Amino acid sequence: MTAPIAERFSEIRRAFHRCPEPAWREFRTTGLLVEEIRSIGVDELAVGAEAYDPDDRMAVPDDDELDRWLDWARADGVDGELLDAMAGGTTGAVAVIERGDGPSVGLRVDIDGLFVEESTADDHAPAAEGFRSEHDGTMHACGHDAHMTVGLGVLEAIEKSDFPGTFTAFFQPAEEESGGGKPMAESRFAADLDYLLAVHVGLDHPTGEVVAGIRKPLAMSHLTVEFTGTSAHAGKEPNAGDNAVQALAAAIQNAYAVPRHEAGMTRVNVGRVEAGAASNVIAERAALAGEVRGETTALREYAKAELERTVRAAAEMHGCDADFRIVSESPRADSDEALVALVSDVAAGVDGVDSVVPWADFGASEDATFLMRRVQENGGEAAYLVVGTDHPGSHHTPRFDVDERSIPVGVDVLTETVLRIADERP
Amino acid sequence: MTAPIAERFSEIRRAFHRCPEPAWREFRTTGLLVEEIRSIGVDELAVGAEAYDPDDRMAVPDDDELDRWLDWARADGVDGELLDAMAGGTTGAVAVIERGDGPSVGLRVDIDGLFVEESTADDHAPAAEGFRSEHDGTMHACGHDAHMTVGLGVLEAIEKSDFPGTFTAFFQPAEEESGGGKPMAESRFAADLDYLLAVHVGLDHPTGEVVAGIRKPLAMSHLTVEFTGTSAHAGKEPNAGDNAVQALAAAIQNAYAVPRHEAGMTRVNVGRVEAGAASNVIAERAALAGEVRGETTALREYAKAELERTVRAAAEMHGCDADFRIVSESPRADSDEALVALVSDVAAGVDGVDSVVPWADFGASEDATFLMRRVQENGGEAAYLVVGTDHPGSHHTPRFDVDERSIPVGVDVLTETVLRIADERP
Amino acid sequence: MTAPIAERFSEIRRAFHRCPEPAWREFRTTGLLVEEIRSIGVDELAVGAEAYDPDDRMAVPDDDELDRWLDWARADGVDGELLDAMAGGTTGAVAVIERGDGPSVGLRVDIDGLFVEESTADDHAPAAEGFRSEHDGTMHACGHDAHMTVGLGVLEAIEKSDFPGTFTAFFQPAEEESGGGKPMAESRFAADLDYLLAVHVGLDHPTGEVVAGIRKPLAMSHLTVEFTGTSAHAGKEPNAGDNAVQALAAAIQNAYAVPRHEAGMTRVNVGRVEAGAASNVIAERAALAGEVRGETTALREYAKAELERTVRAAAEMHGCDADFRIVSESPRADSDEALVALVSDVAAGVDGVDSVVPWADFGASEDATFLMRRVQENGGEAAYLVVGTDHPGSHHTPRFDVDERSIPVGVDVLTETVLRIADERP
Amino acid sequence: MTAPIAERFSEIRRAFHRCPEPAWREFRTTGLLVEEIRSIGVDELAVGAEAYDPDDRMAVPDDDELDRWLDWARADGVDGELLDAMAGGTTGAVAVIERGDGPSVGLRVDIDGLFVEESTADDHAPAAEGFRSEHDGTMHACGHDAHMTVGLGVLEAIEKSDFPGTFTAFFQPAEEESGGGKPMAESRFAADLDYLLAVHVGLDHPTGEVVAGIRKPLAMSHLTVEFTGTSAHAGKEPNAGDNAVQALAAAIQNAYAVPRHEAGMTRVNVGRVEAGAASNVIAERAALAGEVRGETTALREYAKAELERTVRAAAEMHGCDADFRIVSESPRADSDEALVALVSDVAAGVDGVDSVVPWADFGASEDATFLMRRVQENGGEAAYLVVGTDHPGSHHTPRFDVDERSIPVGVDVLTETVLRIADERP
């Protein structure tokens, strides 16, 4: 019989750390999760297409890419039936403990890894202690390995408690691509939640510090544009081309010049471009990957509309077509004051917590906001909290690591919050 | 009784030099021309709307501007009836000598001045010798004063000769704006010409040199664009504006990047811009004046179409409207080989001619090409010739001047050419 | 003997309204002010160069422009000695009441008009009631006529009161150009202030509403850039030019694309451009007038530095020189909480005040911030308050007008605040 | 014993066609050439570093790439000693027949293939008849397989003739990258040539047509630019980045706007770009591959200098560094009139020639110009001729093919020209 999760936090987290799988490729990760959830014993466990509508997913890679990762998972011994349930990249799982007459509380943790090559340095603990990524070029460089471990820890603790309501743990794929929050939020599991908790480790907060509530995550859209023109020999007949590189350059210059908005912060970025074939050919194809963000969802929509107009006019200016596509999006959603006050109060009493920060702003984006908004729109409350962890490198860099002492802290703060909700806000 | 023109070249040229009048404002100039033509005695003299259809004119200034110049001419003693004939800026004249049974030969000279402030330097002959421009800010800085004198000289000489055909002298306004060539070419006077001669002095050819034929004048379009957007306070609500300055900048950057053409030379220029009102206001209006040119008329049309598309897309990109207007245009037309050979042969025998250049290329534009093409399309021949003149400053600069010794040279080459045409190509 | 100001608010305000004078041209306005201040009787009255160091002024127009306005004032009967004191455009005045042993309180009001053509509509009160601007093309379209009236009203009221300290009224020129705040702040009159009050009418707050304190005026810089290249014939030798229009366009496109800043709002605008001479000439000169703003002075400095680098590189890119000049600037300064609380409390008790808004954000810029910062740096406190007024048109538009009922409200709120300061914070 | 080349044109050409090898990778190709040259028997055969100074090469790929192709050649059975002579990608060969007392005549043919995927269509002869490229993604799509065959044919014919002088055949690598012309031209083999002939098949001239002389090949430079800035999180701190994508866009927009030149045609193209890593990161790296061309070498230098200035300023504008590198270049060189007249005369008498075009313009670039200029600078003469061939697809496209009947035509025209040179211009 397996030892309780609470005794295996480090072991579990390291198992996840070894197999970072990017968005919608979390086959082996889901396998590990399912194994642990089964060992806990829950009332309902839904995997993949049982957990959400696959059509609600965003930023899904193509089949070749998915198959490559599926094969790796299969070779690694993940159960075939389980893999079948994840066909087409329907990864992730939802676990439910249903006790009847109490509040319905959700906890969302994210499970995907990143395309970052992990450090091999001697002073990088995963390398030194043998749990570095086993898949070159990918890494759990944002702490989702710890998030999953915390999620399992809370699930086990609630299962063992006398919590009287419904507790639902969302193990959400594709957070880094803002691809998995929406299907989870649209699912039946999110329909009747009274409370939603989401958690992140680190974010420059040290071990022992807890931020009870996050404010102002930016609404965000990832997008791609493909310009299609006409190629021509650049020496012999430059006039015969419709130059996709010129369309691209006009689009970029004017994209960054989308006007600032009186109502608050906006962001526009063209982060990646690729165009053309050879120096002596007028390019017939140019592609960019970019994003827009806004301090509110409306501001993101403003920036998106301006950008789309800019891109379409740039294409037209140079006789090209533009295919403007939204890859994925997330709205803004803030934590609720009453719930944050409760978390704050709980955290102050948890062992290992030295400092409680009631509120912090968040300069980036998060698709937990889909779930938060779903709950808030139903009249419920949400809180996104941060469990501090000493991390040697920044998030998304090769030397990122988490201080495993923060895992039980996260489990305790969240478990205690769920129980206090049941006690005080039934 | 007035002395023959041939004895008064310098006096006449200087009278013209004193009153430079830009496009469609050549009221006093036309007055002087009419006086001289009447003294010669011709079979038909048509002024203004009698000479061409005013609606064919291009680049006509507004009424206020015309009235200002009309008043100046009136104050200067130009005959009131004549001024009435030029109401609305229908300046210029056509004079015809009709003898009956011979070839119909046309000679076109241009009559307008430039908005250039003439030099007051002691070594600038017009200043030193008292015939500098009497109208500040304008100048005969391209030699049209000499052209008119040559035209009158030829008219007198043909009148006195036994030339047996029809000789038509076109005193064309608005060459500098490419505005007067078209109405002259569309007029009944150009309908039946067998030959067309046009002449320019200088162009870096010294006194004593004659170029018998010009090749490759660029086809050209002058144009204006006005962008209209929406103003807004740049600090309080930049998003509320539709920024005409941004549209203008996008248009300019991409205008110069219109692709080169395999078939030959093109040109694009934005020579003047003006936009906005105050530093703290998003500009609602921006205007540009520009031009396109091409080695052929088709190449100009290519550049014009590309530019228009660019401008419209730039407007759309920034939520503005664009009003794209052609101000005036001239086509390309080359001199004909046979006629150039004749001119070349004639010139070699003219007193004062040291050197005859059979052909030269022309890097700029000229709206004599309208008349040349009209004649060529009717099966006739045309030649555009250059009568060299030592000029201290470049054309269109404050110290430009002509060497008056080149005037009789021009008269003789042209007169002799007309007579030889009648002799040899009846 | 003149009636008290308090009985002539409307008459005085309308006198100012009739003679709107833009930045550093407030000769007649200063004349009217001096007359009224003398009628009140103060301990010190400093005009022009007595009031501040003329070298600290910014955005001073050229001598021709100043002389034009000076002549108008002279023709209008302004005292010659007074005009001499304002030679070179040293307009404005400072009036001091000195009682000895109490706090030193300053009040700043601005006095300049705008280049806006005032409405002649029947329902525009100044037109209908005969006090429309007497100087075509300029207008008191921002309420500075009311500000001056309020300033005189407070000065009279303090003079008549038993206020024990020093009261200094700054009648500051050139607020609209951010040109006059700095010299006032640098002057000896601002050296020992304990408190500074500044006031604005309207700003979309209705008559009867008072905003006790303004937060977040944007730090701002007005600037100009002149690009100098080389002209050339656009048809004959485009390569011979160094195109200032291209430099301008590259600068504009990239200016608007200066990156947003994590620390808060920035603004960049190119509000006015002018370049080139003729459509067929490569432009040798291009000029722009623009501005940068920031939520803090540091953010403005960031935007300014980025813009300057952009402009210099754009010039270099096209072989041009760039002359980048700051015309005028103002820093950010916020109202102080304690003083705002006092204003808030006072306002609530003033006759005619229906509603007190403790704080409001300010989306634009103001050079009262120079005085506020001077006081704050000396350990004093400042408050910028808004006295609501129903205004039919927006500020800076032809139909702007103030509801004169707001003038006594402003006088009472400010007078009472000054007296309470003396009572409570001696 | 091997059959004479003249009997094996098709077989030899098809052997070359099967193994297209791009620039500096022509290991197997050189192997085949050496084998044939040895079978002919020449006075000197220099391979690789014996033939030229490797440091004069341009556009040499990196070692990994070279090794990949070297291994392929080795596996294919190319002689190891020969491969050693080509270490580091010193491919190509020079063969000399030295008879003593006659003119020194050179013939240059190029030997490299292209990165084009050859058609597999049934009506594409190489596919149908079994000699399609054996190396996926590369193809002899420009006829260099025929050029080499012609070169070998002429070498054999001269060897068998009584030609009295020195005949040197240059089998030049890397023409498509303009990388091999320069080392050949700088070599000792080119030092004393009196005549240089170069040949191309096709170029839209049909089988049976010969163009005796090419005029106006464009001078050309291939170049790359790499922009290096600073990456930053696009949402959290866009200001912390130095955006290489913005630098790239500014460079592109202004690159295409490099002014046209009065002296003739120029070209600028940015054919390939690649930048950045992820949509949410300010890009720290951007790269472009481009080219400039000019109707003369001076015009190319003009465009290159303008482009470099543009690129450097664009980098500076966005706080980036720019690494501007010339990859390879070729000058302009025209055929000489006297030699072209001779070729023209010879061609008219050759069997299979239906039509002789004395001169044609060439809208693209060619690095044979290095050899032509070397010879011309030494007082010799050069001619670049075209041997027409029916080609179903355009040059550089998957369905290009040559009509093998044109091979003996090329051999005869060239051989006869060499012999006539010896006869007539000793």
Short mmCIF file of C-alpha atoms in Angstrom, two decimals, chain A residues 69-339:
data_model
loop_
_atom_site.label_atom_id
_atom_site.label_comp_id
_atom_site.label_asym_id
_atom_site.label_seq_id
_atom_site.Cartn_x
_atom_site.Cartn_y
_atom_site.Cartn_z
CA TRP A 69 4.56 12.95 -26.93
CA LEU A 70 1.93 10.22 -26.72
CA ASP A 71 4.47 7.71 -27.96
CA TRP A 72 6.94 8.85 -25.36
CA ALA A 73 4.32 8.40 -22.63
CA ARG A 74 3.40 4.99 -23.97
CA ALA A 75 7.04 3.94 -24.04
CA ASP A 76 7.27 5.15 -20.50
CA GLY A 77 4.62 2.72 -19.39
CA VAL A 78 1.57 4.93 -19.00
CA ASP A 79 -1.55 2.80 -18.99
CA GLY A 80 -2.92 2.31 -22.52
CA GLU A 81 -6.56 2.74 -21.58
CA LEU A 82 -5.75 5.99 -19.90
CA LEU A 83 -3.83 7.16 -22.96
CA ASP A 84 -6.83 6.29 -25.10
CA ALA A 85 -8.93 8.56 -22.91
CA MET A 86 -6.48 11.34 -23.74
CA ALA A 87 -6.49 10.75 -27.50
CA GLY A 88 -6.03 14.00 -29.39
CA GLY A 89 -4.40 15.69 -26.45
CA THR A 90 -7.27 15.75 -23.96
CA THR A 91 -4.99 15.73 -20.94
CA GLY A 92 -5.64 16.75 -17.34
CA ALA A 93 -8.15 15.52 -14.79
CA VAL A 94 -10.81 16.60 -12.33
CA ALA A 95 -11.28 14.87 -8.98
CA VAL A 96 -14.38 15.33 -6.80
CA ILE A 97 -15.10 14.60 -3.17
CA GLU A 98 -18.83 14.80 -2.61
CA ARG A 99 -20.15 14.83 0.94
CA GLY A 100 -23.54 16.40 0.47
CA ASP A 101 -24.62 19.30 2.52
CA GLY A 102 -22.00 22.01 2.46
CA PRO A 103 -20.41 24.55 0.24
CA SER A 104 -19.01 23.58 -3.12
CA VAL A 105 -15.33 24.56 -3.18
CA GLY A 106 -12.96 24.24 -6.13
CA LEU A 107 -9.17 24.21 -6.19
CA ARG A 108 -7.35 24.73 -9.44
CA VAL A 109 -3.73 23.76 -10.05
CA ASP A 110 -1.94 23.74 -13.39
CA ILE A 111 0.12 20.86 -14.69
CA ASP A 112 2.07 21.79 -17.84
CA GLY A 113 5.80 22.28 -18.34
CA LEU A 114 7.76 24.68 -20.51
CA PHE A 115 10.06 24.60 -23.53
CA VAL A 116 13.06 25.62 -21.47
CA GLU A 117 16.31 23.64 -21.40
CA GLU A 118 16.99 22.83 -17.75
CA SER A 119 20.35 23.73 -16.24
CA THR A 120 22.92 21.01 -15.68
CA ALA A 121 24.89 23.08 -13.19
CA ASP A 122 26.17 21.42 -10.06
CA ASP A 123 24.43 23.93 -7.88
CA HIS A 124 21.09 23.36 -9.61
CA ALA A 125 19.43 20.91 -7.19
CA PRO A 126 17.43 18.90 -9.74
CA ALA A 127 20.66 18.24 -11.66
CA ALA A 128 22.74 17.58 -8.55
CA GLU A 129 20.16 15.33 -6.93
CA GLY A 130 19.14 13.43 -10.00
CA PHE A 131 15.65 14.61 -10.81
CA ARG A 132 16.41 16.91 -13.71
CA SER A 133 14.06 16.87 -16.69
CA GLU A 134 14.27 13.62 -18.61
CA HIS A 135 13.10 15.28 -21.76
CA ASP A 136 15.65 17.59 -23.35
CA GLY A 137 14.43 21.08 -24.07
CA THR A 138 11.52 21.01 -21.64
CA MET A 139 11.40 21.84 -17.96
CA HIS A 140 9.09 22.49 -15.04
CA ALA A 141 10.48 26.01 -14.80
CA CYS A 142 7.42 27.64 -13.31
CA GLY A 143 6.65 25.40 -10.34
CA HIS A 144 3.68 23.49 -11.72
CA ASP A 145 5.31 20.34 -10.33
CA ALA A 146 4.87 21.85 -6.87
CA HIS A 147 1.34 23.02 -7.73
CA MET A 148 0.25 19.48 -8.57
CA THR A 149 1.83 18.16 -5.40
CA VAL A 150 0.01 20.77 -3.35
CA GLY A 151 -3.24 19.89 -5.16
CA LEU A 152 -2.84 16.21 -4.34
CA GLY A 153 -1.95 17.08 -0.74
CA VAL A 154 -5.08 19.15 -0.27
CA LEU A 155 -7.23 16.50 -1.96
CA GLU A 156 -5.91 13.87 0.45
CA ALA A 157 -6.36 16.13 3.46
CA ILE A 158 -9.93 17.02 2.56
CA GLU A 159 -10.70 13.39 1.90
CA LYS A 160 -9.48 12.55 5.41
CA SER A 161 -11.33 15.50 6.96
CA ASP A 162 -14.95 15.88 7.94
CA PHE A 163 -15.49 18.57 5.26
CA PRO A 164 -19.24 18.40 4.66
CA GLY A 165 -19.60 19.85 1.14
CA THR A 166 -18.29 19.24 -2.35
CA PHE A 167 -14.59 19.65 -3.06
CA THR A 168 -13.39 19.65 -6.65
CA ALA A 169 -9.73 19.61 -7.66
CA PHE A 170 -9.01 20.82 -11.19
CA PHE A 171 -5.69 19.56 -12.57
CA GLN A 172 -5.60 21.90 -15.53
CA PRO A 173 -3.38 21.48 -18.62
CA ALA A 174 -1.93 24.18 -20.86
CA GLU A 175 -1.79 27.14 -18.47
CA GLU A 176 1.36 28.48 -20.09
CA GLU A 177 -0.49 28.79 -23.37
CA SER A 178 -3.72 30.03 -21.75
CA GLY A 179 -5.31 27.03 -23.37
CA GLY A 180 -6.78 24.97 -20.55
CA GLY A 181 -8.53 27.45 -18.27
CA LYS A 182 -11.48 27.91 -20.57
CA PRO A 183 -12.50 24.25 -21.02
CA MET A 184 -12.24 23.72 -17.26
CA ALA A 185 -14.38 26.82 -16.64
CA GLU A 186 -16.98 25.72 -19.18
CA SER A 187 -17.22 22.20 -17.75
CA ARG A 188 -20.04 20.86 -15.59
CA PHE A 189 -17.59 20.68 -12.67
CA ALA A 190 -17.39 24.46 -12.55
CA ALA A 191 -21.12 25.03 -12.90
CA ASP A 192 -22.09 25.10 -9.24
CA LEU A 193 -18.99 26.18 -7.37
CA ASP A 194 -19.48 28.57 -4.46
CA TYR A 195 -15.76 29.16 -4.03
CA LEU A 196 -12.68 28.84 -6.17
CA LEU A 197 -9.12 28.81 -4.94
CA ALA A 198 -6.08 28.96 -7.18
CA VAL A 199 -2.47 28.93 -6.11
CA HIS A 200 0.97 29.77 -7.40
CA VAL A 201 4.34 29.29 -5.75
CA GLY A 202 7.12 31.82 -5.73
CA LEU A 203 6.71 34.90 -7.90
CA ASP A 204 9.57 36.45 -5.95
CA HIS A 205 7.93 35.86 -2.58
CA PRO A 206 10.25 33.91 -0.24
CA THR A 207 9.52 30.72 1.59
CA GLY A 208 7.37 31.56 4.60
CA GLU A 209 5.45 34.35 2.94
CA VAL A 210 1.89 34.00 1.73
CA VAL A 211 -0.01 36.47 -0.48
CA ALA A 212 -3.68 36.04 0.30
CA GLY A 213 -5.07 37.61 -2.85
CA ILE A 214 -3.91 38.60 -6.30
CA ARG A 215 -5.23 41.66 -8.05
CA LYS A 216 -4.96 42.81 -11.65
CA PRO A 217 -3.80 39.85 -13.67
CA LEU A 218 -3.73 41.18 -17.21
CA ALA A 219 -6.34 40.03 -19.68
CA MET A 220 -4.40 38.53 -22.56
CA SER A 221 -4.67 37.17 -26.09
CA HIS A 222 -2.03 35.14 -27.88
CA LEU A 223 -2.33 35.47 -31.62
CA THR A 224 -0.65 34.68 -34.88
CA VAL A 225 -0.71 36.43 -38.22
CA GLU A 226 0.27 34.95 -41.53
CA PHE A 227 0.80 37.24 -44.49
CA THR A 228 0.59 35.74 -47.95
CA GLY A 229 1.81 37.66 -50.98
CA THR A 230 3.49 36.75 -54.25
CA SER A 231 7.12 35.82 -54.70
CA ALA A 232 9.26 37.25 -57.46
CA HIS A 233 12.91 37.55 -58.40
CA ALA A 234 14.16 40.56 -56.45
CA GLY A 235 16.66 41.52 -59.14
CA LYS A 236 14.74 40.86 -62.33
CA GLU A 237 11.21 41.91 -61.50
CA PRO A 238 10.71 43.32 -58.02
CA ASN A 239 7.45 44.85 -59.21
CA ALA A 240 5.98 41.39 -59.82
CA GLY A 241 6.03 40.54 -56.13
CA ASP A 242 3.61 41.29 -53.32
CA ASN A 243 6.12 41.54 -50.55
CA ALA A 244 5.08 39.79 -47.35
CA VAL A 245 8.22 41.07 -45.59
CA GLN A 246 7.17 44.65 -46.26
CA ALA A 247 3.67 43.89 -44.99
CA LEU A 248 5.21 42.36 -41.88
CA ALA A 249 7.44 45.36 -41.21
CA ALA A 250 4.59 47.84 -41.67
CA ALA A 251 2.44 45.76 -39.33
CA ILE A 252 5.13 45.59 -36.64
CA GLN A 253 5.98 49.29 -36.72
CA ASN A 254 2.35 50.26 -36.39
CA ALA A 255 1.42 47.50 -33.96
CA TYR A 256 3.67 48.92 -31.28
CA ALA A 257 2.15 52.33 -32.00
CA VAL A 258 -1.42 51.31 -31.15
CA PRO A 259 -2.50 54.26 -28.98
CA ARG A 260 -2.32 54.03 -25.22
CA HIS A 261 -5.76 54.03 -23.59
CA GLU A 262 -7.08 56.48 -21.04
CA ALA A 263 -8.69 53.67 -19.06
CA GLY A 264 -5.52 51.84 -18.20
CA MET A 265 -2.62 49.72 -19.21
CA THR A 266 -2.40 47.91 -22.51
CA ARG A 267 0.38 45.84 -24.03
CA VAL A 268 1.19 44.81 -27.58
CA ASN A 269 4.07 42.57 -28.53
CA VAL A 270 5.32 40.81 -31.62
CA GLY A 271 7.53 38.24 -30.04
CA ARG A 272 8.42 36.01 -32.94
CA VAL A 273 8.60 36.49 -36.70
CA GLU A 274 9.68 34.36 -39.59
CA ALA A 275 9.46 35.20 -43.25
CA GLY A 276 10.77 34.52 -46.69
CA ALA A 277 13.08 31.97 -48.19
CA ALA A 278 16.13 33.50 -49.85
CA SER A 279 17.84 36.85 -50.00
CA ASN A 280 17.15 37.27 -53.71
CA VAL A 281 13.44 36.45 -53.65
CA ILE A 282 10.57 38.78 -52.76
CA ALA A 283 9.04 36.92 -49.84
CA GLU A 284 5.61 35.46 -50.41
CA ARG A 285 5.05 34.43 -46.80
CA ALA A 286 5.62 36.05 -43.44
CA ALA A 287 4.39 34.96 -40.06
CA LEU A 288 4.34 36.51 -36.63
CA ALA A 289 3.36 35.40 -33.17
CA GLY A 290 2.30 38.11 -30.81
CA GLU A 291 0.07 39.06 -27.95
CA VAL A 292 -2.06 41.85 -26.59
CA ARG A 293 -2.87 42.46 -22.96
CA GLY A 294 -5.04 44.85 -21.04
CA GLU A 295 -5.54 45.90 -17.47
CA THR A 296 -9.15 44.86 -18.07
CA THR A 297 -10.71 42.49 -20.55
CA ALA A 298 -12.20 45.51 -22.35
CA LEU A 299 -8.76 47.07 -22.73
CA ARG A 300 -7.43 43.85 -24.20
CA GLU A 301 -10.32 43.86 -26.64
CA TYR A 302 -9.45 47.44 -27.57
CA ALA A 303 -5.82 46.55 -28.23
CA LYS A 304 -6.81 43.43 -30.14
CA ALA A 305 -9.19 45.29 -32.42
CA GLU A 306 -6.60 48.01 -33.09
CA LEU A 307 -3.96 45.42 -33.82
CA GLU A 308 -6.18 43.47 -36.16
CA ARG A 309 -7.02 46.62 -38.11
CA THR A 310 -3.35 47.51 -38.29
CA VAL A 311 -2.38 44.08 -39.54
CA ARG A 312 -5.10 43.93 -42.17
CA ALA A 313 -4.22 47.37 -43.50
CA ALA A 314 -0.51 46.49 -43.59
CA ALA A 315 -1.33 43.44 -45.69
CA GLU A 316 -3.52 45.42 -48.03
CA MET A 317 -0.87 48.11 -48.35
CA HIS A 318 1.48 45.55 -49.84
CA GLY A 319 -1.03 43.51 -51.81
CA CYS A 320 -0.99 40.61 -49.35
CA ASP A 321 -3.61 38.66 -47.44
CA ALA A 322 -3.47 38.44 -43.68
CA ASP A 323 -4.73 35.51 -41.67
CA PHE A 324 -5.20 36.86 -38.14
CA ARG A 325 -5.84 34.16 -35.56
CA ILE A 326 -6.38 34.17 -31.85
CA VAL A 327 -4.51 31.22 -30.40
CA SER A 328 -5.75 31.54 -26.85
CA GLU A 329 -7.01 34.12 -24.41
CA SER A 330 -7.63 34.75 -20.77
CA PRO A 331 -9.78 37.42 -19.11
CA ARG A 332 -8.97 39.50 -16.08
CA ALA A 333 -10.44 38.41 -12.77
CA ASP A 334 -9.56 39.70 -9.31
CA SER A 335 -9.68 37.94 -5.99
CA ASP A 336 -12.68 38.74 -3.78
CA GLU A 337 -12.12 40.76 -0.64
CA ALA A 338 -14.05 38.60 1.83
CA LEU A 339 -12.38 35.41 0.71
#
